[in-house]
Amino acid sequence: MATTPAASTTPVQAPVPTERVGPPSRPTAPLRDISIMIGGQGGDGTLTVSDLLGRYFHAQGLYIYTARAVLSRIRGGHADASTRAHVEPVWAQKPVQDVLVAFDDDAVKVGLKELDPHGFVLADQGSVKTEGANIYHLPLSITAASKVGNGLYKNTVAYGALSALLGFDVAAARGVIEKRFGRRGGDALNFNLKAFDLGRDLVKEAGLPTPLFTVAPGSAKDHILISGNQACALGFVVGGGRFFSGYPITPATSIMENLDKMLPQFDGIVRQVEDELGAINMAIGAAYVGARAMTATSGPGLSLMTEAMGHAGEAEVPLVIVDCQRVGPSTGEPTRHEQSDLLFVVFASHGEFPRFVLAPGYASDVFEMTVQAVNLAEKWQIPVFIMLDNDESENTQTTPGFDLSKVHIDRGKLLRQEELDKMPAYKRYEFTPDGISPRSVPGMKGGVSQTTGNEHDEWGHVSVNPENRRKMMAKRMNRLELAKPDLPAPHLWGDEKARIGFIGFGSTYGPIREAQRDLKEKGVPTRFFQARTLWPVPKEALATFLEGLDVAFVVEHNYTGQFARLIRQEMPEAAPKLRSLVRYDGLAFRSPDLVHPVEEFHARSR
Amino acid sequence: MATTPAASTTPVQAPVPTERVGPPSRPTAPLRDISIMIGGQGGDGTLTVSDLLGRYFHAQGLYIYTARAVLSRIRGGHADASTRAHVEPVWAQKPVQDVLVAFDDDAVKVGLKELDPHGFVLADQGSVKTEGANIYHLPLSITAASKVGNGLYKNTVAYGALSALLGFDVAAARGVIEKRFGRRGGDALNFNLKAFDLGRDLVKEAGLPTPLFTVAPGSAKDHILISGNQACALGFVVGGGRFFSGYPITPATSIMENLDKMLPQFDGIVRQVEDELGAINMAIGAAYVGARAMTATSGPGLSLMTEAMGHAGEAEVPLVIVDCQRVGPSTGEPTRHEQSDLLFVVFASHGEFPRFVLAPGYASDVFEMTVQAVNLAEKWQIPVFIMLDNDESENTQTTPGFDLSKVHIDRGKLLRQEELDKMPAYKRYEFTPDGISPRSVPGMKGGVSQTTGNEHDEWGHVSVNPENRRKMMAKRMNRLELAKPDLPAPHLWGDEKARIGFIGFGSTYGPIREAQRDLKEKGVPTRFFQARTLWPVPKEALATFLEGLDVAFVVEHNYTGQFARLIRQEMPEAAPKLRSLVRYDGLAFRSPDLVHPVEEFHARSR
Amino acid sequence: MPEVVKPIPATWCPGCGDFGVMAALKNSLKALSVPTEETVIVGGIGCSGGIHNFLDGYGFHSLHGRLLPTALGAKLANPKLTVVAVGGDGDGYAIGMGHFIHSLKKNVDITYIVMNNETYGLTKGQPSPTAKVGFHGNLEGPFDAVLTALSVSSAGYIARGFSGAPREAAQYITEALQYNRERRGFAFVEILSPCVTYNDTYQLWRQQVENVEKIEGYDKSDRAKAFSTVLQVKERGKIPVGQIFRVADGKGAPALDKTLLPMVERSPAATDISLEHNLPKYQKLLASLG
Amino acid sequence: MPEVVKPIPATWCPGCGDFGVMAALKNSLKALSVPTEETVIVGGIGCSGGIHNFLDGYGFHSLHGRLLPTALGAKLANPKLTVVAVGGDGDGYAIGMGHFIHSLKKNVDITYIVMNNETYGLTKGQPSPTAKVGFHGNLEGPFDAVLTALSVSSAGYIARGFSGAPREAAQYITEALQYNRERRGFAFVEILSPCVTYNDTYQLWRQQVENVEKIEGYDKSDRAKAFSTVLQVKERGKIPVGQIFRVADGKGAPALDKTLLPMVERSPAATDISLEHNLPKYQKLLASLG
Ligand SMILES: Cc1ncc(C[n+]2csc(CCOP(=O)(O)OP(=O)(O)O)c2C)c(N)n1
Ligand SMILES: Cc1ncc(C[n+]2csc(CCOP(=O)(O)OP(=O)(O)O)c2C)c(N)n1
Ligand code: SF4
Ligand code: SF4
Ligand SMILES: [Mg+2]
Ligand SMILES: [Mg+2]
């Protein structure tokens, strides 16, 4: 059967979640999937609690996904973080919370909406006024202030209290604190351990039943807990990246910070430059002389890099540009989630030049694809973009340890001095069948050359000869076709026989996989095309994917359904099957957002 | 019948013109369409000769189109210019030349390829070595040097010689010199007049038959000879534009130069700023306080403006941005012709915001649409782009005098103080049915407000509230739908019954109209959809246009067929009928480039 | 009069130096009775840059580093307005450096206040151009905006204050605004404004600030002297503050807006753009194209 | 050895000052026997910026105003190279101003040559930041790069020459390159280079240039003195040229590339990036993530 989806060019907005509150009724069996939200004011240390919980559950062999919602200010304003732990692999936020730690009333207000009926709230007595059957008030900050000497330790007090309420292994829970604060030296470790113990005492003194419920142990081994930005930094280093220049911007900064710690160990250099114009042009300079170079930024910085992208394209300088997307346009919402830079990145800069746009979906994918991106850039002498998105950049998740044996360094046509010595003539932009010219770099004898952003002849000298122009355009642009076999192939997930499909990229991987799991339970099989190369559009693979489908929901975090547009542009024949499913309110999709429209379609199409 | 065009996603390159040379055989009747090419080195004054010829023929009531091909250097290197004059309206270069004025051998080499069999070459004796039956060597520079005292006057000597060879009205030909050099004062006028007379004497002394052939007089009245950039500057002034900030760049500079002369007469200001980042942000500042503001640039500058475009979009500041396109990417070919910024402009800047992208086709269209652009920007509180292209910006053409009676100033919801006084509350970003909020500007009492590039609530304060976000996105983006009736409608040219269509924008208007004329003569009727609003894509009008057609050739100056892509994206159902016809070698289409593929299609489809 | 947007409480960390700067600016605007509707505060991006949200007046939140061209555009288009641009040291001296120097050069009648905390506060404490060597691994010598401002020949008003001494800071700002109102040109005021979260320098700066005006024989209209004094004070390990330079009355480069728009009533924003009003002149203009 | 790209004849207008600058640079590179393959010329956009096409060595044509970050990136990634950035006054002091100041601040061992003709040559003669008041209607006071360079505390080598005196110009460039090779930091050399087509100042400048080093008691290692002398010379209607400032031996900010890469053999471009070479360290790095 073939239901005609709604006019394919109009994106459908994902349904907005509604409130839920309910009376307590504790689960008796250990939870196999738990999510704990910590909410308060910026500066309350919610991220610390979330991080400690993540580390604890990670040590327990569970799969973790942590998420955060903070404001673009340093202190004050509502901030929350959540830690999810699951005995099975997990890639997204849980649609509901099992526990809420609230440092103020705002946190209760925000968190209660998401609290599962069986859940409870651990509230900071004195700061939280809201009452309720499932709200337990403990004097977290008062205890921290009076007994540790600083109210800020309320976060670790809360962690201690939770460890009692959820029946944690005490030694393991303390071990996490030791690991996290041990390096810092000073009193930090002792104060935190004290705060932890005080938290446990508070629960006891309050006479709360312990544990309220427990969490099943997991069996994940050799997995690591890591954010997308960390994975990107690691991938860059392992991929042979040795030069990074950037400028701080949320949510990209931590790539620079991570590399700052790593690269100097490998004769590499990290520079924080005066602005993004400087950052990208400095990376181009480094790449030009033969260092594998990268820059990373978010929307506003990316926009500033526009001119230089074209320079790298015309001059054929290998360069990797990471875009950690956030809510746009303009300054937008600096700490919120979106995937709205895609069409900009694909068509950015005046004029036309080839580029690859890659989008990994989860931490280990980020690692692998960053390695690949550095290779691709050098092999195809082309700027390569890696699109991340806020949640993927910042949220940590459990991922298999990285497989270094798969890593392979391909320097493409970068010449060795012996090769160069044997050439009769060296032309930087020599016409070749694949459009890639052998590349010498400054310092190499006999490879002297001209590299330029002007249209040029094979030698690199300025040329406006129309015939030369036609050939040079073809030389560059053909790469989009020729490179296809080299580009990251899509991953396909789910039921091969399904007639309903998802198409997505980046962090929507998580909610889509979860929705697939949930839909399967409801008897609705689906297939998922996880696009990993967005440009050039993987036409052949998409065509095959669409063949057996009635509909493909293109899931993205933007208003206009950008990837769907791109597919239509390249494959207009695919349009009737595409249905955009978008969300653009700064929050990530959760499984129900996707389950609902699919179920509806499924019901109608029966 | 319905021939299926070649895979619609692969643009077809226009055929490359081949050489033509031939023996002399002079026309006896006055030419109704003449083109004179002047070639030499940069600094030889080729543009001056072209300009004088244009003014002469203009005064004779002919329709003029001048074109130029110069290098991005000040002196030296091949440069040429051509002047076409036609008794009927003309909008593009003639495919062949009737006369070639050559100041060096390169000019002969370049020009001979284009010379009509009946044509002749006026060559500068001493500098040009090439011989040929139709090549007349006259000592232009030697005479200028020895008798006027400066070899540079060779250009006016050439003009004088031409006036004799083509039987010009002497008084009128001298009048043109007076008009052009009279204002300058000093010896310029006298030296030029002397050089003119010397040129006539040279012809006489050489004993050349005069005239070799003549040009028919025309009857164009009340027309003006103007370039697109001049028309744009005028449109801006008349449209109430009062603030312009820019930075020099070919081929946009002359908009600033023209405005620099005009705006101060109207309490307006023109500023050359330190860079394009400064230019656009300064214009935004001026627009914010209520001045109608514009900036103009070309590719590299446009790329630098990317971040601020999004700011104007999010902050809802009215702004006009002119993009005088040249060959990209990067520095590309600064003085050559292209239309390759379209997709960049449509999707430029991270995140999503509405914008209008307009593309006028000829000088009077530029004037009218610039007036419209300034209105649209203020009415819809949105950035509006005007896309010009190199030839449209720089080439002069005959155009009807501008009709001021059609001009109308619409300030949209800009509040008057009396209106503001009566409002109970003033919110800069108030939700309204059409998404446009009443606008106060600094200086107005009771209109104090916050304007920002952050996501904001109705008051203009920062907000990350998801519901507010959804509403604000809709408020802004809905304009793309709501404004449609307001946007410049396409012009339709040619035969309503034709089954072959052209779709084009910008300066391809000229070659398409000429190709239509030529095709009609060959019995192939065509229709032409001159798109004047490119974004939002005029879907409804296009659908109607495509209805009766077998094929629509989308004609553009870029490699990837950008407008065709945009149409496919928005109207995938139209894809089967679209066939891209592109040229991207820096030169403008000429009629035969378009006639040939259409004829071929026509022949095959019979 | 309609209800209008209300300033929100400042979102800065408790104790942030920016509170002092805001108080100073508020007092200065009040002292000069600048009408709210003629006040335009253009903020940069950074903790500091949010200031317009916390003040009365028309507020414009610009892009990171672009507040100056925006503010100049606003003033040039309507010179009646009192335009104050306020941003951080990262905003002004890193990404905004080009505009900073060119604004000094252009000499338009606006006041530019930089809240210098030697760090990027909002992005969590990276070294800014004014950061000391060693701060978070910084290897670059710190930029001194006062020295560089002195090097730009059109710069006529340069002061540096400390948010720990808000009265003096207010005085420099008041004089700066006054200087603008006299149409003498661009006024630059840097205020040392500690970031208590990432770079708490209150104690240090309190000890280090030294008012150059109190130095015997200091002549604030002598550019070379000012330059050498600032260098000397710094060599002593102190931070020069005070009204460091103020061009002598009757000297100095003319203000650009004054040259362009001697009568503030006839400005790009104020002029009548209706067709009727301009028709004869438009016709003349078109005719001149012949 | 393969045949490689040949320099093309300079495309400047006959008589353009840039010919003198090119001759000077050529002579300096020769005098120091810089190997062609270790020479990197990074050009800006402008008439001046085409220079790399006319010289032997690796050439890189950068974007308008971005030659400095590009050149710094090249040097930082491979400090063995001799990197010279060359561009115009529009390129360097207008659109490139931010990078100019920050390059002085960063203090990487490259030489930056600005060909100052007080105009935008390639776009046909508009006023540049150094243009005099009145030139094509210019209303802004001219920018003096030497004064501003002096204001940046890390700046250690500042000279100004005149293309009409190519021997002296070559001398400043040679010393600049020498300063780089000693790894002392960034060297800035402005050369007055008349644009004969749009701003022919040959005669004027020939009369106006005054070598500060010849002034009695001039001490080029004294920043404050240099600043005041430059101001004085200008007040006399002259243009100060010469080696205006050179930080005393043993003083001055450390060169950034030297700090980061004390051994030039171990640089981002030179290091072995193969997996085999790095595997143990990668494994350690991964393990540290736990
Ligand atoms: C183009 C761009 N790049 C980077 C950022 C991220 N960013 C926001 S604030 C800031 C620095 C703020 O430092 P500063 O100007 O000193 O202000 P402070 O927070 O210290 O007051 C940066 C880099 C941005 N918003 N835009
Ligand atoms: C981003 C950008 N804006 C503008 C231009 C146009 N442009 C080319 S050269 C030039 C100015 C050149 O002046 P200068 O640097 O002084 O060099 P000169 O030609 O005088 O040697 C400009 C504005 C450009 N290429 N790129
Ligand atoms: S982070 Fe620093 S600068 Fe920002 S508000 Fe807090 S104290 Fe102030
Ligand atoms: S225009 Fe001026 S700067 Fe350019 S090459 Fe000619 S003389 Fe030299
Ligand atoms: Mg700061
Ligand atoms: Mg110049």
Coordinates of N, CA and C in Angstrom, one line a residue, chain C residues 31-156:
Chain C
A31 N 23.5 62.1 35.6 CA 24.2 63.4 35.9 C 24.0 64.3 34.8
L32 N 24.0 63.8 33.6 CA 23.9 64.6 32.4 C 22.5 64.7 31.9
S33 N 21.6 64.1 32.7 CA 20.2 64.2 32.3 C 19.9 63.7 30.8
V34 N 20.6 62.7 30.4 CA 20.4 62.2 29.0 C 19.0 61.6 29.0
P35 N 18.1 62.1 28.2 CA 16.7 61.5 28.1 C 16.8 60.0 27.7
T36 N 16.0 59.2 28.4 CA 16.0 57.8 28.2 C 15.9 57.5 26.7
E37 N 14.9 58.2 26.0 CA 14.7 57.8 24.6 C 15.8 58.2 23.7
E38 N 16.7 59.0 24.2 CA 17.8 59.4 23.3 C 19.1 58.6 23.7
T39 N 18.9 57.7 24.7 CA 20.1 56.9 25.1 C 20.1 55.6 24.3
V40 N 21.2 55.3 23.7 CA 21.3 54.1 22.9 C 22.6 53.4 23.5
I41 N 22.3 52.2 24.1 CA 23.4 51.4 24.6 C 23.6 50.2 23.6
V42 N 24.8 50.1 23.1 CA 25.1 49.0 22.2 C 26.0 48.1 22.9
G43 N 25.6 46.9 23.1 CA 26.4 45.9 23.9 C 27.1 44.9 22.9
G44 N 28.3 44.5 23.4 CA 29.0 43.5 22.7 C 28.6 42.1 23.1
I45 N 29.3 41.1 22.8 CA 29.0 39.7 23.3 C 30.0 39.3 24.3
G46 N 29.5 38.9 25.5 CA 30.3 38.6 26.6 C 29.5 38.9 27.9
C47 N 30.0 38.5 29.0 CA 29.2 38.9 30.2 C 28.9 40.4 30.2
S48 N 30.0 41.1 30.0 CA 29.9 42.6 30.0 C 28.9 43.1 29.0
G49 N 28.8 42.4 27.8 CA 28.0 42.9 26.7 C 26.5 42.8 26.9
G50 N 26.1 42.2 28.0 CA 24.7 42.1 28.3 C 24.1 43.3 29.0
I51 N 25.0 44.3 29.3 CA 24.6 45.5 30.1 C 23.4 46.2 29.7
H52 N 23.1 46.3 28.4 CA 22.0 47.1 27.9 C 20.7 46.5 28.4
N53 N 20.7 45.2 28.7 CA 19.5 44.5 29.2 C 19.1 45.0 30.7
F54 N 20.1 45.6 31.3 CA 20.0 45.9 32.7 C 19.8 47.4 32.9
L55 N 19.7 48.1 31.8 CA 19.7 49.6 31.9 C 18.4 50.1 31.2
D56 N 18.1 51.3 31.5 CA 17.0 52.0 30.8 C 17.6 52.6 29.5
G57 N 16.8 52.7 28.5 CA 17.2 53.3 27.3 C 17.1 52.3 26.1
Y58 N 17.3 52.7 24.9 CA 17.2 51.8 23.8 C 18.5 50.9 23.9
G59 N 18.3 49.6 23.7 CA 19.4 48.7 23.8 C 19.6 48.0 22.5
F60 N 20.8 47.7 22.1 CA 21.1 47.0 20.9 C 22.1 46.0 21.2
H61 N 21.8 44.7 21.1 CA 22.8 43.6 21.3 C 23.4 43.3 20.0
S62 N 24.6 43.6 19.9 CA 25.4 43.5 18.6 C 26.0 42.1 18.6
L63 N 26.9 42.0 17.6 CA 27.7 40.7 17.4 C 29.0 40.8 18.2
H64 N 29.6 39.7 18.5 CA 30.9 39.7 19.2 C 31.9 40.5 18.4
G65 N 32.3 41.6 18.9 CA 33.4 42.4 18.3 C 32.9 43.4 17.3
R66 N 31.6 43.5 17.1 CA 31.1 44.4 16.1 C 30.3 45.6 16.7
L67 N 30.4 45.7 18.0 CA 29.5 46.8 18.5 C 29.9 48.2 18.1
L68 N 31.2 48.4 17.8 CA 31.6 49.7 17.4 C 31.1 50.2 16.0
P69 N 31.3 49.4 14.9 CA 30.7 49.9 13.7 C 29.2 50.1 13.8
T70 N 28.5 49.2 14.6 CA 27.1 49.3 14.8 C 26.8 50.7 15.5
A71 N 27.5 50.9 16.5 CA 27.3 52.2 17.3 C 27.6 53.4 16.4
L72 N 28.7 53.3 15.6 CA 29.0 54.5 14.8 C 27.9 54.7 13.7
G73 N 27.4 53.6 13.2 CA 26.3 53.7 12.2 C 25.1 54.4 12.8
A74 N 24.8 54.0 14.0 CA 23.6 54.6 14.7 C 23.9 56.1 14.9
K75 N 25.0 56.4 15.4 CA 25.3 57.9 15.6 C 25.4 58.7 14.4
L76 N 26.0 58.1 13.3 CA 26.1 58.9 12.1 C 24.7 59.1 11.4
A77 N 23.9 58.1 11.6 CA 22.6 58.2 11.0 C 21.6 59.1 11.8
N78 N 21.9 59.3 13.1 CA 21.1 60.2 13.9 C 22.0 60.8 15.0
P79 N 22.7 61.9 14.7 CA 23.6 62.4 15.7 C 23.0 63.0 16.9
K80 N 21.7 63.1 17.0 CA 21.0 63.6 18.2 C 21.1 62.6 19.3
L81 N 21.3 61.4 19.0 CA 21.4 60.3 20.0 C 22.7 60.4 20.8
T82 N 22.5 59.9 22.1 CA 23.7 59.7 22.9 C 24.0 58.2 22.8
V83 N 25.1 57.9 22.2 CA 25.4 56.5 21.9 C 26.6 56.0 22.7
V84 N 26.3 55.0 23.5 CA 27.4 54.4 24.3 C 27.6 52.9 23.9
A85 N 28.8 52.6 23.5 CA 29.1 51.2 23.2 C 29.8 50.6 24.4
V86 N 29.4 49.4 24.8 CA 30.0 48.8 26.0 C 30.2 47.3 25.7
G87 N 31.4 46.9 26.0 CA 31.7 45.5 25.8 C 32.9 45.0 26.6
G88 N 33.4 43.8 26.3 CA 34.5 43.2 27.1 C 35.8 43.4 26.4
D89 N 36.8 43.0 27.1 CA 38.2 43.1 26.5 C 38.4 42.1 25.4
G90 N 37.7 40.9 25.5 CA 37.8 40.0 24.4 C 37.1 40.5 23.2
D91 N 35.9 41.0 23.4 CA 35.1 41.6 22.4 C 35.8 42.7 21.7
G92 N 36.4 43.6 22.5 CA 37.0 44.8 21.9 C 38.4 44.7 21.4
Y93 N 39.2 43.9 22.1 CA 40.6 43.9 21.7 C 41.1 42.6 21.0
A94 N 40.2 41.6 21.0 CA 40.5 40.4 20.2 C 39.8 40.5 18.9
I95 N 38.6 40.0 18.8 CA 37.9 39.9 17.6 C 37.5 41.4 17.1
G96 N 37.5 42.3 18.0 CA 37.1 43.7 17.6 C 38.2 44.6 17.4
M97 N 39.4 44.1 17.4 CA 40.6 45.0 17.4 C 40.6 46.0 16.2
G98 N 40.3 45.5 15.0 CA 40.3 46.3 13.9 C 39.4 47.5 14.0
H99 N 38.2 47.2 14.5 CA 37.2 48.3 14.6 C 37.6 49.2 15.7
F100 N 38.2 48.7 16.7 CA 38.7 49.6 17.8 C 39.6 50.7 17.3
I101 N 40.6 50.3 16.6 CA 41.6 51.2 16.1 C 40.9 52.2 15.1
H102 N 40.1 51.6 14.3 CA 39.4 52.5 13.3 C 38.4 53.4 13.8
S103 N 37.8 53.0 15.0 CA 36.9 53.9 15.6 C 37.6 55.1 16.2
L104 N 38.8 54.8 16.8 CA 39.6 55.9 17.3 C 39.9 56.9 16.2
K105 N 40.2 56.3 15.0 CA 40.6 57.0 13.8 C 39.5 57.8 13.3
K106 N 38.3 57.2 13.2 CA 37.2 57.9 12.6 C 36.7 59.1 13.4
N107 N 36.8 58.9 14.8 CA 36.5 60.0 15.6 C 35.0 60.5 15.5
V108 N 34.1 59.5 15.7 CA 32.7 59.8 15.8 C 32.3 60.0 17.3
D109 N 31.4 60.9 17.5 CA 31.0 61.3 18.9 C 30.3 60.2 19.7
I110 N 30.9 59.1 20.0 CA 30.3 58.2 20.9 C 31.3 57.8 22.0
T111 N 30.8 57.2 23.1 CA 31.7 56.8 24.1 C 31.8 55.3 24.1
Y112 N 33.0 54.8 24.2 CA 33.2 53.3 24.2 C 33.8 52.9 25.5
I113 N 33.1 52.1 26.2 CA 33.5 51.6 27.5 C 33.9 50.1 27.4
V114 N 35.1 49.8 27.8 CA 35.5 48.4 27.8 C 35.7 47.9 29.2
M115 N 35.0 46.9 29.5 CA 35.1 46.3 30.9 C 36.2 45.2 30.8
N116 N 37.4 45.6 31.2 CA 38.6 44.7 31.1 C 38.7 43.8 32.3
N117 N 38.6 42.5 32.1 CA 38.8 41.6 33.2 C 39.9 40.6 32.9
E118 N 40.6 40.9 31.8 CA 41.8 40.1 31.4 C 41.4 38.7 31.1
T119 N 40.2 38.4 30.8 CA 39.7 37.1 30.5 C 38.5 37.1 29.7
Y120 N 38.1 36.0 29.1 CA 36.8 35.8 28.4 C 35.9 35.2 29.5
G121 N 35.1 36.0 30.1 CA 34.3 35.5 31.2 C 33.2 34.6 30.7
L122 N 32.5 35.0 29.7 CA 31.3 34.2 29.3 C 31.7 32.8 28.8
T123 N 32.8 32.7 28.2 CA 33.2 31.4 27.7 C 34.1 30.6 28.7
K124 N 34.1 31.1 29.9 CA 34.6 30.4 31.0 C 36.1 30.5 31.2
G125 N 36.6 31.7 31.1 CA 38.0 32.0 31.6 C 39.2 31.8 30.8
Q126 N 39.1 31.8 29.5 CA 40.3 31.7 28.7 C 41.0 33.1 28.7
P127 N 42.3 33.0 28.4 CA 43.1 34.3 28.4 C 42.6 35.2 27.3
S128 N 42.4 36.5 27.6 CA 42.0 37.5 26.6 C 43.3 38.2 26.2
P129 N 43.2 39.2 25.3 CA 44.4 39.9 24.8 C 45.1 40.6 26.0
T130 N 44.3 41.0 27.0 CA 45.0 41.7 28.1 C 45.5 40.8 29.2
A131 N 45.3 39.5 29.0 CA 45.8 38.5 30.1 C 47.3 38.6 30.3
K132 N 47.7 38.3 31.5 CA 49.1 38.3 31.8 C 49.7 37.0 31.3
V133 N 51.0 37.1 31.0 CA 51.7 35.9 30.6 C 51.6 34.9 31.8
G134 N 51.3 33.7 31.4 CA 51.1 32.6 32.4 C 49.7 32.4 32.8
F135 N 48.8 33.3 32.6 CA 47.4 33.1 32.9 C 46.8 32.0 32.0
H136 N 46.5 30.9 32.6 CA 46.0 29.7 31.8 C 46.9 29.4 30.6
G137 N 48.2 29.4 30.9 CA 49.1 29.1 29.9 C 49.4 30.1 28.8
N138 N 48.9 31.3 29.0 CA 49.1 32.4 28.0 C 50.6 32.7 27.8
L139 N 51.0 32.8 26.6 CA 52.4 33.1 26.3 C 52.6 34.4 25.7
E140 N 51.5 35.1 25.4 CA 51.6 36.4 24.7 C 51.6 37.6 25.6
G141 N 52.5 38.5 25.3 CA 52.5 39.8 26.1 C 51.2 40.5 26.1
P142 N 50.7 41.0 27.3 CA 49.4 41.6 27.3 C 49.3 42.9 26.5
F143 N 48.2 43.1 25.9 CA 47.9 44.3 25.1 C 47.4 45.4 26.0
D144 N 48.0 46.6 25.8 CA 47.6 47.7 26.6 C 46.8 48.7 25.7
A145 N 45.5 48.7 25.9 CA 44.7 49.5 25.0 C 44.9 51.0 25.1
V146 N 45.3 51.4 26.3 CA 45.6 52.8 26.5 C 46.8 53.3 25.7
L147 N 47.8 52.5 25.8 CA 49.0 52.8 25.0 C 48.7 52.9 23.5
T148 N 48.0 51.9 23.0 CA 47.7 51.8 21.6 C 46.7 52.9 21.2
A149 N 45.8 53.2 22.0 CA 44.9 54.4 21.7 C 45.7 55.7 21.6
L150 N 46.7 55.8 22.5 CA 47.5 57.0 22.4 C 48.2 57.1 21.0
S151 N 48.5 56.0 20.4 CA 49.2 56.0 19.2 C 48.4 56.4 18.0
V152 N 47.1 56.5 18.1 CA 46.3 56.8 17.0 C 46.0 58.3 17.1
S153 N 46.5 59.0 16.1 CA 46.5 60.5 16.2 C 45.2 61.2 16.4
S154 N 44.1 60.6 15.9 CA 42.8 61.2 16.0 C 42.2 61.0 17.4
A155 N 42.8 60.1 18.2 CA 42.2 59.8 19.5 C 42.4 61.0 20.4
G156 N 41.2 61.5 21.0 CA 41.3 62.7 21.8 C 40.9 62.5 23.2

